[in-house]
Amino acid sequence: MAEPLRIGIAGLGTVGTGVLHLLETNRALVRARAGRPIEAVAVSARDRNKDRGVDLSGLRWADSLHDLAADKDCDVVVELVGGSEGDALDLARSALSAGKGLVTANKALIAHHGLELAGLAERHSAPLKFEAAVAGGIPVVAGLREGAAANAIERIYGILNGTSNYVLSEMEASGADFADVLAEAQAKGYAEADPAFDVDGTDAAHKLAILAAIGFGARIDFDGVAVSGIAEVRASDIAHARTLGFVIRLVGVADCEAGPSGSRLLQRVRPCLVPDHHPLAHVTGATNAVVAEGDFAGRLLFQGAGAGAGPTASAVVADLIDLARGRTGHPFSLPVGELAAMERADPGHRVGRDYIRFTVADRPGVLAEITAAMRDAGVSIESLIQHGRAQDGGEVLVAMVTHEGEERCVTRALELLSGASSLTAAPLVLPILRD
Ligand code: NDP
Ligand code: HSE
């Protein structure tokens, strides 16, 4: 009988227990597809006495992650601890340095240290895989790295965070405001106790940086992702968008554009207005969706569950099956030394349309002041919305959609308006996602 692939699992939370459950439930199928058994032999977590709802008998308990990385009976370490630094990073470094394979679902770790870990993997001939780190159960890492390998990819974009998509689509369905929907999502267990990285865009940025590196064959540049989250989106923005034929989604977009001295990279995560007819407009709840535009394949759409025990375990075990079959490959599609160090692109020259919402004092001359700034900055207004009057002479919302124009013009208009007495809060600019 073929030798089993022996794995040590670090972290027995949602994903770790999900992996054990999948390996048990689909044992025969996994074995057939892997060509040999995949056996969990050791596990580690913080609390040995916690009831995890899975059978841990027959598995060695490693008292520390260090012990797990050093375990001579493990061929592969599966890191499901989380966090970009500290124990997860130490474990990843020691496992690869010991020549063991490393499979991880940890997008923060890969976004911050992916190049270093891929370098270690190369030096020690130890495979590194992280399908589960991006969009949970959706096989988008393999899809880009292998399925679309023959294409020049110019653009990758998508809904990469399930929590924020759930919050935005619930706001859309209920008309409630951000804070109320988030509190309800936490109470129901959909959002984490600390959902900061989900709603501020950081989690989506981790995933976008990883996809951009794979798709464009570039060195990962997480610090180059411009990020804004969904906390400033109000129920009225969603209602305005609806009137105009859009929905609002948190979208990560990575563009590879030609520059005079090579390709340049533009990576942004922002709430966007998505036209009703666009496939991303129909992605609701905690679902994720990724679009990659290839020069020969055209538009590829990957969609499915971006989180949860089952979908994430599915991606982890897919990586393990690859390793059992000896399919390793370069984590970022090319050897580390061949990944391009792409310059960051300046978005100012990019042409697009924006939704801009102003919070203003309800008094004469306010609209004139705003439209004068637009005129002076060369921004052309396509439509304008102002509903009702403030009850007590307080603030009202004025929203507009611009005609196509260079981004630098909108930036200039907002500079002209900064400190204007008629604005009672900073304007919110939401780009309109182009088809
Ligand atoms: P959980 O918080 O549910 O589980 C984390 C596990 O790691 C726990 O078992 C915990 O031990 C253990 N752990 C934490 N710190 C240490 C440490 N220092 N030493 C040993 N064990 C430790 O996390 P998830 O399962 O949700 O997530 C795991 C990884 O997968 C993360 O990187 C996450 O971003 C990623 N991921 C998660 C998804 C999801 O749907 N949950 C989806 C995609 C990716 P103990 O139980 O004893 O406290
Ligand atoms: N917290 C993430 C999300 C799931 O809400 O999409 C793990 O990637």
Short mmCIF file of C-alpha atoms and ligand atoms in Angstrom, two decimals:
data_model
loop_
_atom_site.label_atom_id
_atom_site.label_comp_id
_atom_site.label_asym_id
_atom_site.label_seq_id
_atom_site.Cartn_x
_atom_site.Cartn_y
_atom_site.Cartn_z
CA MET A 1 0.00 0.00 0.00
CA ALA A 2 1.22 3.52 -0.77
CA GLU A 3 2.70 5.38 2.19
CA PRO A 4 0.22 7.81 3.77
CA LEU A 5 0.80 11.56 3.75
CA ARG A 6 1.09 12.32 7.46
CA ILE A 7 -0.11 15.68 8.62
CA GLY A 8 0.10 17.69 11.83
CA ILE A 9 -2.69 20.21 12.38
CA ALA A 10 -1.94 23.41 14.30
CA GLY A 11 -5.17 25.05 15.45
CA LEU A 12 -8.39 23.19 16.21
CA GLY A 13 -10.93 25.96 15.83
CA THR A 14 -13.50 26.35 13.07
CA VAL A 15 -11.18 25.33 10.23
CA GLY A 16 -8.96 22.83 12.08
CA THR A 17 -11.92 20.78 13.28
CA GLY A 18 -13.51 21.19 9.84
CA VAL A 19 -10.43 19.58 8.26
CA LEU A 20 -10.54 16.63 10.67
CA HIS A 21 -14.25 16.20 9.97
CA LEU A 22 -13.75 16.26 6.20
CA LEU A 23 -10.83 13.81 6.31
CA GLU A 24 -12.99 11.42 8.33
CA THR A 25 -16.19 11.85 6.30
CA ASN A 26 -14.59 11.66 2.84
CA ARG A 27 -11.75 9.31 3.79
CA ALA A 28 -12.18 6.91 0.86
CA LEU A 29 -12.74 9.63 -1.73
CA VAL A 30 -9.73 11.63 -0.53
CA ARG A 31 -7.56 8.55 -0.56
CA ALA A 32 -8.60 7.70 -4.12
CA ARG A 33 -7.96 11.22 -5.38
CA ALA A 34 -4.69 11.61 -3.47
CA GLY A 35 -3.45 8.18 -4.57
CA ARG A 36 -2.68 7.39 -0.93
CA PRO A 37 -4.21 7.96 2.49
CA ILE A 38 -3.98 11.39 4.11
CA GLU A 39 -3.69 10.84 7.82
CA ALA A 40 -3.77 13.36 10.62
CA VAL A 41 -1.20 12.09 13.11
CA ALA A 42 -0.69 15.05 15.46
CA VAL A 43 -2.56 18.16 16.54
CA SER A 44 -1.92 21.22 18.65
CA ALA A 45 -3.98 24.07 20.07
CA ARG A 46 -3.90 26.17 23.22
CA ASP A 47 -6.35 24.29 25.39
CA ARG A 48 -5.92 20.54 25.53
CA ASN A 49 -9.12 20.04 27.53
CA LYS A 50 -11.58 21.87 25.31
CA ASP A 51 -14.37 19.74 23.81
CA ARG A 52 -14.08 20.36 20.09
CA GLY A 53 -16.82 18.02 18.89
CA VAL A 54 -14.36 15.85 16.94
CA ASP A 55 -12.64 12.62 17.89
CA LEU A 56 -9.03 13.36 18.81
CA SER A 57 -8.26 9.88 20.15
CA GLY A 58 -5.40 8.28 18.29
CA LEU A 59 -3.85 11.70 17.51
CA ARG A 60 -0.67 12.82 19.21
CA TRP A 61 -1.11 16.09 21.11
CA ALA A 62 1.87 18.42 20.61
CA ASP A 63 2.31 20.64 23.65
CA SER A 64 3.68 23.46 21.54
CA LEU A 65 3.63 24.52 17.92
CA HIS A 66 7.39 24.21 18.00
CA ASP A 67 7.02 20.51 18.86
CA LEU A 68 4.61 20.07 15.97
CA ALA A 69 7.03 21.68 13.49
CA ALA A 70 9.79 19.39 14.76
CA ASP A 71 7.66 16.22 14.70
CA LYS A 72 9.60 13.71 12.61
CA ASP A 73 6.43 11.76 11.85
CA CYS A 74 4.71 14.69 10.11
CA ASP A 75 5.32 15.29 6.42
CA VAL A 76 3.13 18.38 6.28
CA VAL A 77 2.15 21.00 8.85
CA VAL A 78 -1.30 22.55 8.43
CA GLU A 79 -1.30 26.01 10.00
CA LEU A 80 -4.81 26.99 11.13
CA VAL A 81 -3.88 29.18 14.06
CA GLY A 82 -4.23 32.62 12.47
CA GLY A 83 -2.44 35.97 12.82
CA SER A 84 0.29 37.41 10.63
CA GLU A 85 3.00 37.39 13.29
CA GLY A 86 4.00 35.49 16.41
CA ASP A 87 3.27 31.80 16.74
CA ALA A 88 1.80 31.27 13.27
CA LEU A 89 4.82 32.89 11.61
CA ASP A 90 7.30 31.01 13.81
CA LEU A 91 5.53 27.75 13.01
CA ALA A 92 5.54 28.44 9.27
CA ARG A 93 9.24 29.32 9.28
CA SER A 94 10.25 26.30 11.32
CA ALA A 95 8.12 23.82 9.37
CA LEU A 96 9.51 24.96 6.00
CA SER A 97 13.07 25.18 7.34
CA ALA A 98 12.71 21.58 8.51
CA GLY A 99 11.78 20.61 4.93
CA LYS A 100 8.13 19.92 5.76
CA GLY A 101 5.28 20.98 3.55
CA LEU A 102 3.17 23.86 4.84
CA VAL A 103 -0.53 24.28 4.08
CA THR A 104 -2.20 27.35 5.53
CA ALA A 105 -5.53 29.19 5.42
CA ASN A 106 -3.91 32.30 6.87
CA LYS A 107 -4.25 35.23 4.44
CA ALA A 108 -2.71 37.73 6.87
CA LEU A 109 0.41 35.57 7.15
CA ILE A 110 0.73 35.15 3.38
CA ALA A 111 -0.04 38.81 2.61
CA HIS A 112 2.70 39.97 5.00
CA HIS A 113 5.29 37.19 4.76
CA GLY A 114 4.37 35.23 1.63
CA LEU A 115 7.56 36.08 -0.27
CA GLU A 116 9.83 35.19 2.63
CA LEU A 117 7.98 31.90 3.14
CA ALA A 118 8.01 31.09 -0.58
CA GLY A 119 11.78 31.75 -0.54
CA LEU A 120 12.22 29.41 2.43
CA ALA A 121 10.08 26.81 0.66
CA GLU A 122 12.34 26.99 -2.40
CA ARG A 123 15.57 26.79 -0.41
CA HIS A 124 14.38 23.77 1.57
CA SER A 125 12.50 22.05 -1.28
CA ALA A 126 9.42 22.18 0.92
CA PRO A 127 6.04 22.88 -0.68
CA LEU A 128 3.93 25.84 0.44
CA LYS A 129 0.22 26.03 -0.37
CA PHE A 130 -2.57 28.41 0.66
CA GLU A 131 -5.72 27.83 -1.41
CA ALA A 132 -7.93 28.39 1.66
CA ALA A 133 -6.35 31.78 2.36
CA VAL A 134 -8.32 33.45 -0.43
CA ALA A 135 -12.10 33.18 -0.65
CA GLY A 136 -12.50 30.04 1.47
CA GLY A 137 -13.89 27.19 -0.59
CA ILE A 138 -13.51 28.84 -4.00
CA PRO A 139 -10.56 27.33 -5.90
CA VAL A 140 -9.38 30.70 -7.16
CA VAL A 141 -5.70 30.33 -6.27
CA ALA A 142 -5.46 27.15 -8.34
CA GLY A 143 -7.78 28.70 -10.92
CA LEU A 144 -5.41 31.61 -11.50
CA ARG A 145 -2.14 29.76 -11.01
CA GLU A 146 -3.02 26.73 -13.11
CA GLY A 147 -6.33 27.07 -14.93
CA ALA A 148 -5.58 30.55 -16.30
CA ALA A 149 -1.81 30.07 -16.50
CA ALA A 150 -1.71 30.61 -20.28
CA ASN A 151 -3.26 34.10 -20.05
CA ALA A 152 -1.89 37.54 -19.47
CA ILE A 153 -4.18 38.77 -16.69
CA GLU A 154 -4.86 42.50 -16.72
CA ARG A 155 -7.42 42.83 -13.98
CA ILE A 156 -8.57 40.87 -10.97
CA TYR A 157 -11.42 42.09 -8.85
CA GLY A 158 -14.10 40.81 -6.58
CA ILE A 159 -16.01 40.52 -3.37
CA LEU A 160 -13.42 39.08 -1.04
CA ASN A 161 -14.95 39.51 2.38
CA GLY A 162 -18.10 37.67 3.35
CA THR A 163 -18.83 39.61 6.53
CA SER A 164 -18.90 43.01 4.85
CA ASN A 165 -20.91 41.63 1.95
CA TYR A 166 -23.40 40.18 4.41
CA VAL A 167 -23.67 43.54 6.20
CA LEU A 168 -24.13 45.51 2.96
CA SER A 169 -26.71 43.13 1.54
CA GLU A 170 -28.64 43.09 4.84
CA MET A 171 -28.58 46.91 4.87
CA GLU A 172 -29.98 46.74 1.34
CA ALA A 173 -32.73 44.28 2.29
CA SER A 174 -33.77 45.87 5.60
CA GLY A 175 -33.02 49.56 5.11
CA ALA A 176 -31.18 49.51 8.45
CA ASP A 177 -27.95 51.38 9.12
CA PHE A 178 -24.45 49.87 9.32
CA ALA A 179 -24.09 49.73 13.12
CA ASP A 180 -27.47 48.03 13.64
CA VAL A 181 -26.83 45.36 10.99
CA LEU A 182 -23.32 44.68 12.26
CA ALA A 183 -24.59 44.28 15.83
CA GLU A 184 -27.25 41.83 14.62
CA ALA A 185 -24.67 39.89 12.57
CA GLN A 186 -22.47 39.60 15.68
CA ALA A 187 -25.41 38.48 17.82
CA LYS A 188 -26.23 35.75 15.28
CA GLY A 189 -22.56 34.69 15.09
CA TYR A 190 -22.10 35.67 11.42
CA ALA A 191 -19.53 38.36 12.21
CA GLU A 192 -16.59 37.78 14.51
CA ALA A 193 -16.50 39.33 17.99
CA ASP A 194 -13.82 41.64 16.58
CA PRO A 195 -14.89 42.28 12.99
CA ALA A 196 -12.42 45.17 12.51
CA PHE A 197 -10.39 43.58 9.67
CA ASP A 198 -13.59 42.52 7.91
CA VAL A 199 -15.36 45.87 7.90
CA ASP A 200 -12.31 48.12 7.51
CA GLY A 201 -11.24 46.30 4.33
CA THR A 202 -7.98 44.81 5.67
CA ASP A 203 -9.10 41.19 5.23
CA ALA A 204 -10.12 41.84 1.62
CA ALA A 205 -6.80 43.65 1.06
CA HIS A 206 -4.85 40.62 2.30
CA LYS A 207 -6.66 38.45 -0.23
CA LEU A 208 -6.39 40.95 -3.07
CA ALA A 209 -2.62 41.29 -2.62
CA ILE A 210 -2.24 37.51 -2.79
CA LEU A 211 -4.38 37.23 -5.94
CA ALA A 212 -2.54 40.09 -7.63
CA ALA A 213 0.82 38.46 -6.97
CA ILE A 214 -0.35 35.16 -8.45
CA GLY A 215 -2.28 36.63 -11.37
CA PHE A 216 0.34 39.16 -12.44
CA GLY A 217 3.43 37.15 -11.48
CA ALA A 218 4.45 40.00 -9.18
CA ARG A 219 6.09 40.34 -5.79
CA ILE A 220 3.32 40.64 -3.25
CA ASP A 221 2.72 44.24 -2.18
CA PHE A 222 0.19 44.34 0.64
CA ASP A 223 1.35 47.80 1.78
CA GLY A 224 0.52 49.07 -1.69
CA VAL A 225 -3.20 48.31 -1.34
CA ALA A 226 -5.27 51.47 -0.75
CA VAL A 227 -8.06 50.46 1.59
CA SER A 228 -11.32 51.93 2.78
CA GLY A 229 -14.02 50.00 4.57
CA ILE A 230 -17.78 50.06 4.78
CA ALA A 231 -18.37 51.85 8.09
CA GLU A 232 -19.13 55.20 6.38
CA VAL A 233 -21.79 53.73 4.09
CA ARG A 234 -25.25 54.82 5.24
CA ALA A 235 -28.66 53.35 4.56
CA SER A 236 -29.38 56.47 2.48
CA ASP A 237 -26.37 55.77 0.23
CA ILE A 238 -27.78 52.33 -0.44
CA ALA A 239 -31.20 53.85 -1.16
CA HIS A 240 -29.65 56.46 -3.50
CA ALA A 241 -27.68 53.75 -5.29
CA ARG A 242 -30.83 51.69 -5.70
CA THR A 243 -32.65 54.67 -7.26
CA LEU A 244 -29.79 55.06 -9.72
CA GLY A 245 -29.67 51.35 -10.68
CA PHE A 246 -26.76 50.20 -8.51
CA VAL A 247 -26.02 48.20 -5.38
CA ILE A 248 -23.11 48.88 -3.03
CA ARG A 249 -20.47 46.20 -2.52
CA LEU A 250 -16.99 46.17 -0.96
CA VAL A 251 -14.84 45.38 -3.99
CA GLY A 252 -11.11 44.74 -4.23
CA VAL A 253 -9.64 45.66 -7.62
CA ALA A 254 -6.09 44.96 -8.84
CA ASP A 255 -5.07 46.42 -12.19
CA CYS A 256 -1.87 45.71 -14.05
CA GLU A 257 -1.23 48.68 -16.33
CA ALA A 258 1.55 49.46 -18.76
CA GLY A 259 4.05 52.12 -17.67
CA PRO A 260 7.11 53.60 -19.42
CA SER A 261 9.50 51.34 -17.51
CA GLY A 262 7.39 48.21 -17.15
CA SER A 263 4.03 47.24 -15.76
CA ARG A 264 2.54 49.08 -12.81
CA LEU A 265 0.23 47.78 -10.15
CA LEU A 266 -2.84 49.48 -8.76
CA GLN A 267 -4.57 47.73 -5.87
CA ARG A 268 -7.60 49.13 -4.07
CA VAL A 269 -10.32 47.88 -1.75
CA ARG A 270 -13.30 50.25 -1.55
CA PRO A 271 -17.06 50.19 -1.34
CA CYS A 272 -18.21 50.62 -4.95
CA LEU A 273 -21.47 51.18 -6.78
CA VAL A 274 -22.02 48.05 -8.85
CA PRO A 275 -24.47 48.28 -11.78
CA ASP A 276 -27.55 46.06 -11.33
CA HIS A 277 -26.66 44.04 -14.43
CA HIS A 278 -23.11 43.22 -13.26
CA PRO A 279 -22.56 39.64 -11.92
CA LEU A 280 -21.16 41.04 -8.66
CA ALA A 281 -24.45 42.87 -7.99
CA HIS A 282 -26.13 39.51 -7.43
CA VAL A 283 -23.60 38.28 -4.91
CA THR A 284 -25.41 38.57 -1.58
CA GLY A 285 -24.85 37.41 1.98
CA ALA A 286 -21.49 35.94 2.98
CA THR A 287 -20.71 34.74 -0.55
CA ASN A 288 -17.45 35.71 -2.26
CA ALA A 289 -16.88 36.18 -5.99
CA VAL A 290 -13.72 36.85 -7.96
CA VAL A 291 -13.44 37.99 -11.56
CA ALA A 292 -10.18 37.62 -13.51
CA GLU A 293 -9.84 39.01 -17.01
CA GLY A 294 -7.50 36.96 -19.19
CA ASP A 295 -6.38 37.98 -22.68
CA PHE A 296 -7.46 34.64 -24.17
CA ALA A 297 -9.92 33.20 -21.65
CA GLY A 298 -11.87 36.44 -21.31
CA ARG A 299 -13.82 37.12 -18.13
CA LEU A 300 -13.60 34.28 -15.61
CA LEU A 301 -15.97 34.34 -12.63
CA PHE A 302 -15.30 32.29 -9.51
CA GLN A 303 -18.07 32.31 -6.94
CA GLY A 304 -18.96 30.45 -3.75
CA ALA A 305 -18.66 30.32 0.01
CA GLY A 306 -15.77 32.45 1.20
CA ALA A 307 -15.69 31.11 4.73
CA GLY A 308 -17.01 28.52 7.13
CA ALA A 309 -15.72 25.18 8.37
CA GLY A 310 -16.79 23.06 5.38
CA PRO A 311 -15.78 25.32 2.47
CA THR A 312 -12.46 26.28 4.06
CA ALA A 313 -11.64 22.66 4.94
CA SER A 314 -12.44 21.75 1.33
CA ALA A 315 -9.70 24.12 0.14
CA VAL A 316 -7.19 22.95 2.76
CA VAL A 317 -7.70 19.30 1.85
CA ALA A 318 -7.48 20.09 -1.88
CA ASP A 319 -3.97 21.40 -1.15
CA LEU A 320 -3.17 18.24 0.80
CA ILE A 321 -4.35 16.08 -2.10
CA ASP A 322 -2.04 18.02 -4.42
CA LEU A 323 0.88 17.44 -2.07
CA ALA A 324 0.06 13.74 -1.75
CA ARG A 325 0.13 13.54 -5.55
CA GLY A 326 3.44 15.42 -5.67
CA ARG A 327 1.86 18.45 -7.38
CA THR A 328 3.66 21.30 -5.71
CA GLY A 329 4.49 24.19 -8.06
CA HIS A 330 5.51 27.72 -7.20
CA PRO A 331 3.22 29.32 -4.61
CA PHE A 332 2.99 32.60 -6.54
CA SER A 333 3.09 30.98 -10.00
CA LEU A 334 6.80 31.76 -10.64
CA PRO A 335 10.03 31.21 -8.71
CA VAL A 336 10.46 34.04 -6.18
CA GLY A 337 13.47 35.43 -8.06
CA GLU A 338 11.39 35.79 -11.24
CA LEU A 339 8.45 37.65 -9.69
CA ALA A 340 8.25 41.22 -11.00
CA ALA A 341 8.83 44.10 -8.59
CA MET A 342 6.02 46.21 -10.00
CA GLU A 343 5.91 49.94 -9.37
CA ARG A 344 2.75 51.31 -7.82
CA ALA A 345 0.52 53.12 -10.30
CA ASP A 346 -0.80 56.62 -9.65
CA PRO A 347 -4.59 56.44 -10.05
CA GLY A 348 -5.00 60.16 -10.85
CA HIS A 349 -5.10 59.67 -14.63
CA ARG A 350 -7.62 56.84 -14.49
CA VAL A 351 -10.98 57.60 -16.00
CA GLY A 352 -14.18 56.66 -14.22
CA ARG A 353 -17.46 57.77 -12.68
CA ASP A 354 -18.09 58.36 -9.00
CA TYR A 355 -20.96 58.65 -6.58
CA ILE A 356 -20.22 61.48 -4.16
CA ARG A 357 -22.33 62.08 -1.07
CA PHE A 358 -22.09 65.35 0.80
CA THR A 359 -23.45 65.96 4.28
CA VAL A 360 -24.40 69.61 4.24
CA ALA A 361 -26.08 72.35 6.24
CA ASP A 362 -29.57 72.98 4.86
CA ARG A 363 -29.23 76.62 3.85
CA PRO A 364 -29.16 78.74 0.68
CA GLY A 365 -26.01 78.65 -1.43
CA VAL A 366 -24.78 75.22 -0.35
CA LEU A 367 -25.38 73.55 -3.71
CA ALA A 368 -23.84 76.53 -5.49
CA GLU A 369 -20.68 76.13 -3.43
CA ILE A 370 -20.42 72.41 -4.20
CA THR A 371 -21.15 72.77 -7.90
CA ALA A 372 -18.69 75.66 -8.20
CA ALA A 373 -15.93 73.42 -6.85
CA MET A 374 -16.95 70.75 -9.35
CA ARG A 375 -16.85 73.28 -12.18
CA ASP A 376 -13.46 74.65 -11.13
CA ALA A 377 -11.98 71.15 -10.90
CA GLY A 378 -13.45 70.06 -14.24
CA VAL A 379 -15.89 67.51 -12.81
CA SER A 380 -19.07 67.10 -14.83
CA ILE A 381 -22.20 66.12 -12.90
CA GLU A 382 -24.53 63.54 -14.43
CA SER A 383 -27.24 63.48 -11.73
CA LEU A 384 -27.98 65.00 -8.37
CA ILE A 385 -30.19 63.75 -5.52
CA GLN A 386 -31.44 65.68 -2.50
CA HIS A 387 -34.47 64.32 -0.70
CA GLY A 388 -36.54 66.39 1.72
CA ARG A 389 -35.39 69.03 4.16
CA ALA A 390 -33.63 68.75 7.46
CA GLN A 391 -36.11 68.80 10.33
CA ASP A 392 -34.48 71.44 12.48
CA GLY A 393 -32.20 73.35 10.18
CA GLY A 394 -29.64 70.53 10.60
CA GLU A 395 -27.81 68.48 7.99
CA VAL A 396 -29.13 66.91 4.81
CA LEU A 397 -27.50 64.60 2.32
CA VAL A 398 -26.77 65.65 -1.23
CA ALA A 399 -25.60 62.90 -3.56
CA MET A 400 -24.33 63.16 -7.09
CA VAL A 401 -23.04 60.93 -9.81
CA THR A 402 -20.30 62.29 -12.04
CA HIS A 403 -19.81 61.81 -15.74
CA GLU A 404 -16.68 59.94 -16.77
CA GLY A 405 -13.57 61.90 -15.92
CA GLU A 406 -10.08 61.63 -14.51
CA GLU A 407 -9.87 60.72 -10.84
CA ARG A 408 -7.56 63.64 -10.18
CA CYS A 409 -10.43 66.05 -10.97
CA VAL A 410 -12.65 64.64 -8.20
CA THR A 411 -9.69 64.75 -5.83
CA ARG A 412 -9.14 68.40 -6.75
CA ALA A 413 -12.83 69.26 -6.24
CA LEU A 414 -12.76 67.75 -2.76
CA GLU A 415 -9.59 69.69 -1.96
CA LEU A 416 -11.35 72.89 -3.01
CA LEU A 417 -14.23 72.02 -0.69
CA SER A 418 -12.13 71.00 2.27
CA GLY A 419 -12.99 73.20 5.23
CA ALA A 420 -16.07 74.63 3.47
CA SER A 421 -18.55 75.81 6.09
CA SER A 422 -21.49 74.26 4.24
CA LEU A 423 -20.12 70.71 4.65
CA THR A 424 -20.84 69.21 8.05
CA ALA A 425 -18.80 66.02 7.49
CA ALA A 426 -16.21 64.69 5.06
CA PRO A 427 -17.77 63.70 1.70
CA LEU A 428 -18.01 60.01 0.83
CA VAL A 429 -16.75 59.04 -2.62
CA LEU A 430 -17.75 55.64 -3.98
CA PRO A 431 -16.44 54.71 -7.42
CA ILE A 432 -18.78 53.13 -9.93
CA LEU A 433 -17.42 49.74 -10.92
CA ARG A 434 -16.86 49.65 -14.64
CA ASP A 435 -18.15 46.71 -16.65
P1 NDP B 1 -10.30 29.84 15.34
O1 NDP B 1 -10.11 31.03 16.20
O2 NDP B 1 -11.62 29.19 15.31
O3 NDP B 1 -9.22 28.73 15.77
C1 NDP B 1 -7.89 29.02 16.03
C2 NDP B 1 -7.25 27.82 16.66
O4 NDP B 1 -5.88 28.10 16.84
C3 NDP B 1 -7.82 27.46 18.03
O5 NDP B 1 -7.96 26.07 18.12
C4 NDP B 1 -6.76 27.92 19.00
O6 NDP B 1 -6.62 27.11 20.16
C5 NDP B 1 -5.50 27.77 18.17
N1 NDP B 1 -4.45 28.69 18.58
C6 NDP B 1 -4.49 30.03 18.59
N2 NDP B 1 -3.31 30.51 19.02
C7 NDP B 1 -2.53 29.46 19.26
C8 NDP B 1 -1.21 29.30 19.73
N3 NDP B 1 -0.46 30.36 20.01
N4 NDP B 1 -0.73 28.06 19.88
C9 NDP B 1 -1.50 26.99 19.59
N5 NDP B 1 -2.75 27.07 19.14
C10 NDP B 1 -3.27 28.29 18.98
O7 NDP B 1 -9.82 30.24 13.89
P2 NDP B 1 -10.37 29.71 12.49
O8 NDP B 1 -10.38 28.24 12.49
O9 NDP B 1 -11.61 30.45 12.15
O10 NDP B 1 -9.25 30.27 11.49
C11 NDP B 1 -7.99 29.65 11.35
C12 NDP B 1 -7.27 30.28 10.17
O11 NDP B 1 -8.03 30.08 8.99
C13 NDP B 1 -7.07 31.80 10.28
O12 NDP B 1 -5.87 32.15 9.68
C14 NDP B 1 -8.25 32.35 9.49
O13 NDP B 1 -8.00 33.64 8.97
C15 NDP B 1 -8.32 31.34 8.37
N6 NDP B 1 -9.60 31.26 7.71
C16 NDP B 1 -10.73 31.07 8.44
C17 NDP B 1 -11.94 30.94 7.82
C18 NDP B 1 -13.18 30.71 8.57
O14 NDP B 1 -14.24 30.58 7.95
N7 NDP B 1 -13.15 30.59 9.90
C19 NDP B 1 -12.04 31.07 6.35
C20 NDP B 1 -10.78 31.22 5.66
C21 NDP B 1 -9.61 31.33 6.34
P3 NDP B 1 -7.78 26.94 21.25
O15 NDP B 1 -8.96 26.36 20.52
O16 NDP B 1 -7.22 26.00 22.25
O17 NDP B 1 -8.04 28.31 21.78
N1 HSE B 2 -13.62 36.85 7.88
C1 HSE B 2 -13.61 36.45 6.52
C2 HSE B 2 -14.84 36.97 5.79
C3 HSE B 2 -13.63 34.94 6.38
O1 HSE B 2 -15.74 37.53 6.41
O2 HSE B 2 -14.87 36.81 4.58
C4 HSE B 2 -12.28 34.35 6.32
O3 HSE B 2 -11.57 34.76 5.20
#
